PDB file of C-alpha atoms in Angstrom:
ATOM      1  CA  MET C   8       0.000   0.000   0.000  1.00  0.00           C
ATOM      2  CA  GLU C   9       1.385   3.384  -1.016  1.00  0.00           C
ATOM      3  CA  ARG C  10       1.947   5.892   1.791  1.00  0.00           C
ATOM      4  CA  GLN C  11       0.346   9.299   1.491  1.00  0.00           C
ATOM      5  CA  PRO C  12       2.794  12.246   1.549  1.00  0.00           C
ATOM      6  CA  ALA C  13       2.941  14.233   4.791  1.00  0.00           C
ATOM      7  CA  ARG C  14       1.391  17.249   3.069  1.00  0.00           C
ATOM      8  CA  GLY C  15      -0.979  17.399   0.102  1.00  0.00           C
ATOM      9  CA  HIS C  16      -4.485  17.738  -1.269  1.00  0.00           C
ATOM     10  CA  ARG C  17      -6.896  16.175  -3.729  1.00  0.00           C
ATOM     11  CA  ASN C  18     -10.312  16.540  -5.293  1.00  0.00           C
ATOM     12  CA  ILE C  19     -12.725  13.732  -4.554  1.00  0.00           C
ATOM     13  CA  PRO C  20     -15.830  12.747  -6.522  1.00  0.00           C
ATOM     14  CA  HIS C  21     -19.062  14.397  -5.365  1.00  0.00           C
ATOM     15  CA  THR C  22     -22.537  14.274  -6.846  1.00  0.00           C
ATOM     16  CA  ALA C  23     -23.370  17.874  -7.698  1.00  0.00           C
ATOM     17  CA  ASP C  24     -20.665  20.079  -6.218  1.00  0.00           C
ATOM     18  CA  VAL C  25     -16.898  19.883  -5.750  1.00  0.00           C
ATOM     19  CA  ARG C  26     -15.275  18.279  -2.712  1.00  0.00           C
ATOM     20  CA  ILE C  27     -11.665  18.723  -1.633  1.00  0.00           C
ATOM     21  CA  GLU C  28      -9.469  17.099   0.976  1.00  0.00           C
ATOM     22  CA  ALA C  29      -6.206  18.437   2.353  1.00  0.00           C
ATOM     23  CA  TRP C  30      -3.702  17.250   4.934  1.00  0.00           C
ATOM     24  CA  ALA C  31      -0.495  18.427   6.587  1.00  0.00           C
ATOM     25  CA  PRO C  32       1.464  17.885   9.776  1.00  0.00           C
ATOM     26  CA  ASP C  33       0.152  21.181  11.202  1.00  0.00           C
ATOM     27  CA  ARG C  34      -3.140  23.081  11.137  1.00  0.00           C
ATOM     28  CA  GLU C  35      -1.793  26.059   9.200  1.00  0.00           C
ATOM     29  CA  GLY C  36      -0.243  23.834   6.511  1.00  0.00           C
ATOM     30  CA  CYS C  37      -3.550  22.024   6.100  1.00  0.00           C
ATOM     31  CA  VAL C  38      -5.340  25.354   5.521  1.00  0.00           C
ATOM     32  CA  ALA C  39      -2.717  26.334   2.918  1.00  0.00           C
ATOM     33  CA  GLU C  40      -3.169  22.989   1.122  1.00  0.00           C
ATOM     34  CA  ALA C  41      -6.953  23.486   1.141  1.00  0.00           C
ATOM     35  CA  VAL C  42      -6.500  26.856  -0.601  1.00  0.00           C
ATOM     36  CA  THR C  43      -4.408  25.221  -3.324  1.00  0.00           C
ATOM     37  CA  ALA C  44      -6.970  22.435  -3.686  1.00  0.00           C
ATOM     38  CA  LEU C  45      -9.807  24.960  -4.029  1.00  0.00           C
ATOM     39  CA  VAL C  46      -7.989  26.928  -6.748  1.00  0.00           C
ATOM     40  CA  GLU C  47      -7.083  23.751  -8.663  1.00  0.00           C
ATOM     41  CA  THR C  48     -10.752  22.719  -8.864  1.00  0.00           C
ATOM     42  CA  PHE C  49     -11.458  25.398 -11.455  1.00  0.00           C
ATOM     43  CA  VAL C  50      -8.217  26.786 -12.965  1.00  0.00           C
ATOM     44  CA  ASP C  51      -4.952  25.494 -14.375  1.00  0.00           C
ATOM     45  CA  THR C  52      -2.164  27.565 -12.832  1.00  0.00           C
ATOM     46  CA  THR C  53       0.604  25.945 -14.889  1.00  0.00           C
ATOM     47  CA  GLY C  54       2.933  28.689 -16.046  1.00  0.00           C
ATOM     48  CA  ALA C  55       1.173  31.424 -14.069  1.00  0.00           C
ATOM     49  CA  VAL C  56       3.480  33.856 -12.318  1.00  0.00           C
ATOM     50  CA  ALA C  57       2.596  35.729  -9.160  1.00  0.00           C
ATOM     51  CA  ASP C  58       2.480  39.463  -9.781  1.00  0.00           C
ATOM     52  CA  GLY C  59       0.990  40.616  -6.483  1.00  0.00           C
ATOM     53  CA  GLU C  60       1.008  39.944  -2.802  1.00  0.00           C
ATOM     54  CA  THR C  61      -1.730  40.397  -0.261  1.00  0.00           C
ATOM     55  CA  GLY C  62      -2.371  39.536   3.336  1.00  0.00           C
ATOM     56  CA  PHE C  63      -5.304  39.355   5.681  1.00  0.00           C
ATOM     57  CA  ARG C  64      -6.263  38.065   9.103  1.00  0.00           C
ATOM     58  CA  VAL C  65      -9.006  35.674  10.080  1.00  0.00           C
ATOM     59  CA  PRO C  66     -10.424  36.470  13.536  1.00  0.00           C
ATOM     60  CA  PRO C  67     -10.224  33.888  16.334  1.00  0.00           C
ATOM     61  CA  GLY C  68     -12.655  31.004  16.177  1.00  0.00           C
ATOM     62  CA  ALA C  69     -13.014  27.257  16.050  1.00  0.00           C
ATOM     63  CA  ASP C  70     -10.597  25.502  13.697  1.00  0.00           C
ATOM     64  CA  ALA C  71     -13.327  24.760  11.134  1.00  0.00           C
ATOM     65  CA  ASP C  72     -14.419  28.414  11.205  1.00  0.00           C
ATOM     66  CA  LEU C  73     -10.849  29.527  10.514  1.00  0.00           C
ATOM     67  CA  LEU C  74     -10.643  27.172   7.532  1.00  0.00           C
ATOM     68  CA  VAL C  75     -13.951  28.418   6.134  1.00  0.00           C
ATOM     69  CA  GLY C  76     -12.855  32.030   6.683  1.00  0.00           C
ATOM     70  CA  VAL C  77      -9.750  31.542   4.549  1.00  0.00           C
ATOM     71  CA  LEU C  78     -11.571  29.649   1.779  1.00  0.00           C
ATOM     72  CA  ASP C  79     -14.374  32.231   1.755  1.00  0.00           C
ATOM     73  CA  GLU C  80     -11.729  34.929   1.261  1.00  0.00           C
ATOM     74  CA  VAL C  81     -10.436  33.135  -1.862  1.00  0.00           C
ATOM     75  CA  ILE C  82     -13.935  33.182  -3.351  1.00  0.00           C
ATOM     76  CA  PHE C  83     -14.547  36.793  -2.273  1.00  0.00           C
ATOM     77  CA  ARG C  84     -11.327  38.061  -3.877  1.00  0.00           C
ATOM     78  CA  LEU C  85     -12.043  36.069  -7.007  1.00  0.00           C
ATOM     79  CA  ASP C  86     -15.464  37.750  -7.260  1.00  0.00           C
ATOM     80  CA  THR C  87     -14.382  41.272  -6.333  1.00  0.00           C
ATOM     81  CA  ALA C  88     -10.787  41.633  -7.509  1.00  0.00           C
ATOM     82  CA  ASP C  89     -10.316  38.908 -10.179  1.00  0.00           C
ATOM     83  CA  GLU C  90      -7.405  37.686  -8.058  1.00  0.00           C
ATOM     84  CA  LEU C  91      -6.246  34.163  -7.212  1.00  0.00           C
ATOM     85  CA  PRO C  92      -3.634  32.889  -4.758  1.00  0.00           C
ATOM     86  CA  LEU C  93      -0.775  30.948  -6.334  1.00  0.00           C
ATOM     87  CA  GLU C  94       1.175  30.531  -3.092  1.00  0.00           C
ATOM     88  CA  THR C  95      -0.279  30.545   0.405  1.00  0.00           C
ATOM     89  CA  GLU C  96       1.443  31.048   3.744  1.00  0.00           C
ATOM     90  CA  VAL C  97      -0.657  30.638   6.890  1.00  0.00           C
ATOM     91  CA  ARG C  98       0.542  31.402  10.415  1.00  0.00           C
ATOM     92  CA  ALA C  99      -1.189  31.250  13.772  1.00  0.00           C
ATOM     93  CA  ALA C 100      -1.924  34.769  15.024  1.00  0.00           C
ATOM     94  CA  GLY C 101      -1.344  35.605  18.669  1.00  0.00           C
ATOM     95  CA  ASP C 102      -5.044  36.231  19.250  1.00  0.00           C
ATOM     96  CA  GLY C 103      -6.113  32.727  18.156  1.00  0.00           C
ATOM     97  CA  GLY C 104      -6.888  33.702  14.571  1.00  0.00           C
ATOM     98  CA  LEU C 105      -4.828  33.193  11.436  1.00  0.00           C
ATOM     99  CA  ALA C 106      -2.512  35.481   9.479  1.00  0.00           C
ATOM    100  CA  VAL C 107      -2.586  34.647   5.763  1.00  0.00           C
ATOM    101  CA  ARG C 108      -0.225  35.869   3.052  1.00  0.00           C
ATOM    102  CA  TRP C 109      -0.838  35.164  -0.622  1.00  0.00           C
ATOM    103  CA  ARG C 110       1.282  35.617  -3.718  1.00  0.00           C
ATOM    104  CA  THR C 111      -1.383  36.255  -6.319  1.00  0.00           C
ATOM    105  CA  THR C 112      -2.139  36.511 -10.005  1.00  0.00           C
ATOM    106  CA  GLY C 113      -5.063  37.857 -11.972  1.00  0.00           C
ATOM    107  CA  THR C 114      -7.722  35.538 -13.329  1.00  0.00           C
ATOM    108  CA  ASP C 115      -6.689  36.542 -16.847  1.00  0.00           C
ATOM    109  CA  ALA C 116      -3.330  34.753 -16.316  1.00  0.00           C
ATOM    110  CA  VAL C 117      -4.857  31.296 -15.777  1.00  0.00           C
ATOM    111  CA  GLU C 118      -6.997  28.907 -17.789  1.00  0.00           C
ATOM    112  CA  LEU C 119     -10.486  28.032 -16.571  1.00  0.00           C
ATOM    113  CA  VAL C 120     -10.863  24.228 -16.357  1.00  0.00           C
ATOM    114  CA  GLY C 121     -13.876  23.733 -14.101  1.00  0.00           C
ATOM    115  CA  ALA C 122     -16.886  25.281 -12.423  1.00  0.00           C
ATOM    116  CA  VAL C 123     -16.069  28.347 -10.336  1.00  0.00           C
ATOM    117  CA  PRO C 124     -16.964  27.879  -6.654  1.00  0.00           C
ATOM    118  CA  LYS C 125     -19.649  30.202  -5.301  1.00  0.00           C
ATOM    119  CA  ALA C 126     -19.476  29.290  -1.597  1.00  0.00           C
ATOM    120  CA  VAL C 127     -18.047  26.944   0.988  1.00  0.00           C
ATOM    121  CA  SER C 128     -20.685  24.531   2.239  1.00  0.00           C
ATOM    122  CA  LEU C 129     -20.848  23.771   5.954  1.00  0.00           C
ATOM    123  CA  HIS C 130     -22.494  20.412   5.184  1.00  0.00           C
ATOM    124  CA  GLU C 131     -20.089  17.536   5.923  1.00  0.00           C
ATOM    125  CA  LEU C 132     -17.272  19.990   6.715  1.00  0.00           C
ATOM    126  CA  SER C 133     -14.484  18.426   8.743  1.00  0.00           C
ATOM    127  CA  PHE C 134     -11.196  19.749  10.073  1.00  0.00           C
ATOM    128  CA  THR C 135      -9.489  17.557  12.634  1.00  0.00           C
ATOM    129  CA  GLU C 136      -6.149  16.675  14.141  1.00  0.00           C
ATOM    130  CA  GLY C 137      -5.187  13.020  14.189  1.00  0.00           C
ATOM    131  CA  PRO C 138      -2.110  10.909  14.817  1.00  0.00           C
ATOM    132  CA  ASP C 139      -0.688  11.749  11.364  1.00  0.00           C
ATOM    133  CA  GLY C 140      -1.417  15.493  11.511  1.00  0.00           C
ATOM    134  CA  TRP C 141      -4.338  17.636  10.369  1.00  0.00           C
ATOM    135  CA  ARG C 142      -6.949  16.739   7.743  1.00  0.00           C
ATOM    136  CA  CYS C 143      -9.856  18.638   6.288  1.00  0.00           C
ATOM    137  CA  ALA C 144     -12.654  17.864   3.850  1.00  0.00           C
ATOM    138  CA  VAL C 145     -14.789  20.604   2.348  1.00  0.00           C
ATOM    139  CA  THR C 146     -17.624  20.750  -0.169  1.00  0.00           C
ATOM    140  CA  LEU C 147     -17.653  23.757  -2.500  1.00  0.00           C
ATOM    141  CA  ASP C 148     -20.932  24.963  -3.965  1.00  0.00           C
ATOM    142  CA  VAL C 149     -20.521  25.639  -7.694  1.00  0.00           C
TER     143      VAL C 149
END
């Protein structure tokens, strides 16, 4: 049986929407992998070059709420600024929230390959720590 890498993500089959899974040794790495998984559900970033950088903070909350806050921000910036993260750095903030830094590109620099997510569904959302690190599974409404 092939061992799963310590950090990664994948899309998994889902009836009507898009479902992603991500994993990493730490909570912040798992959130960063989930961002990459979300972006890869609808665009091909091959050859895209980051031409901007942006940061934001997610206020303190439960781990699942922090994850949803970051993924919601991806969708919000896509809708309002035509901007996508190519690289994601997530750090724990001293107040219990998250500090996120993205290297970004415009939507015109990538190729659309799937349905654009409209929202993060709370149905069947999971974000847990286990013996092998953190895992999350999220359904995206398209």
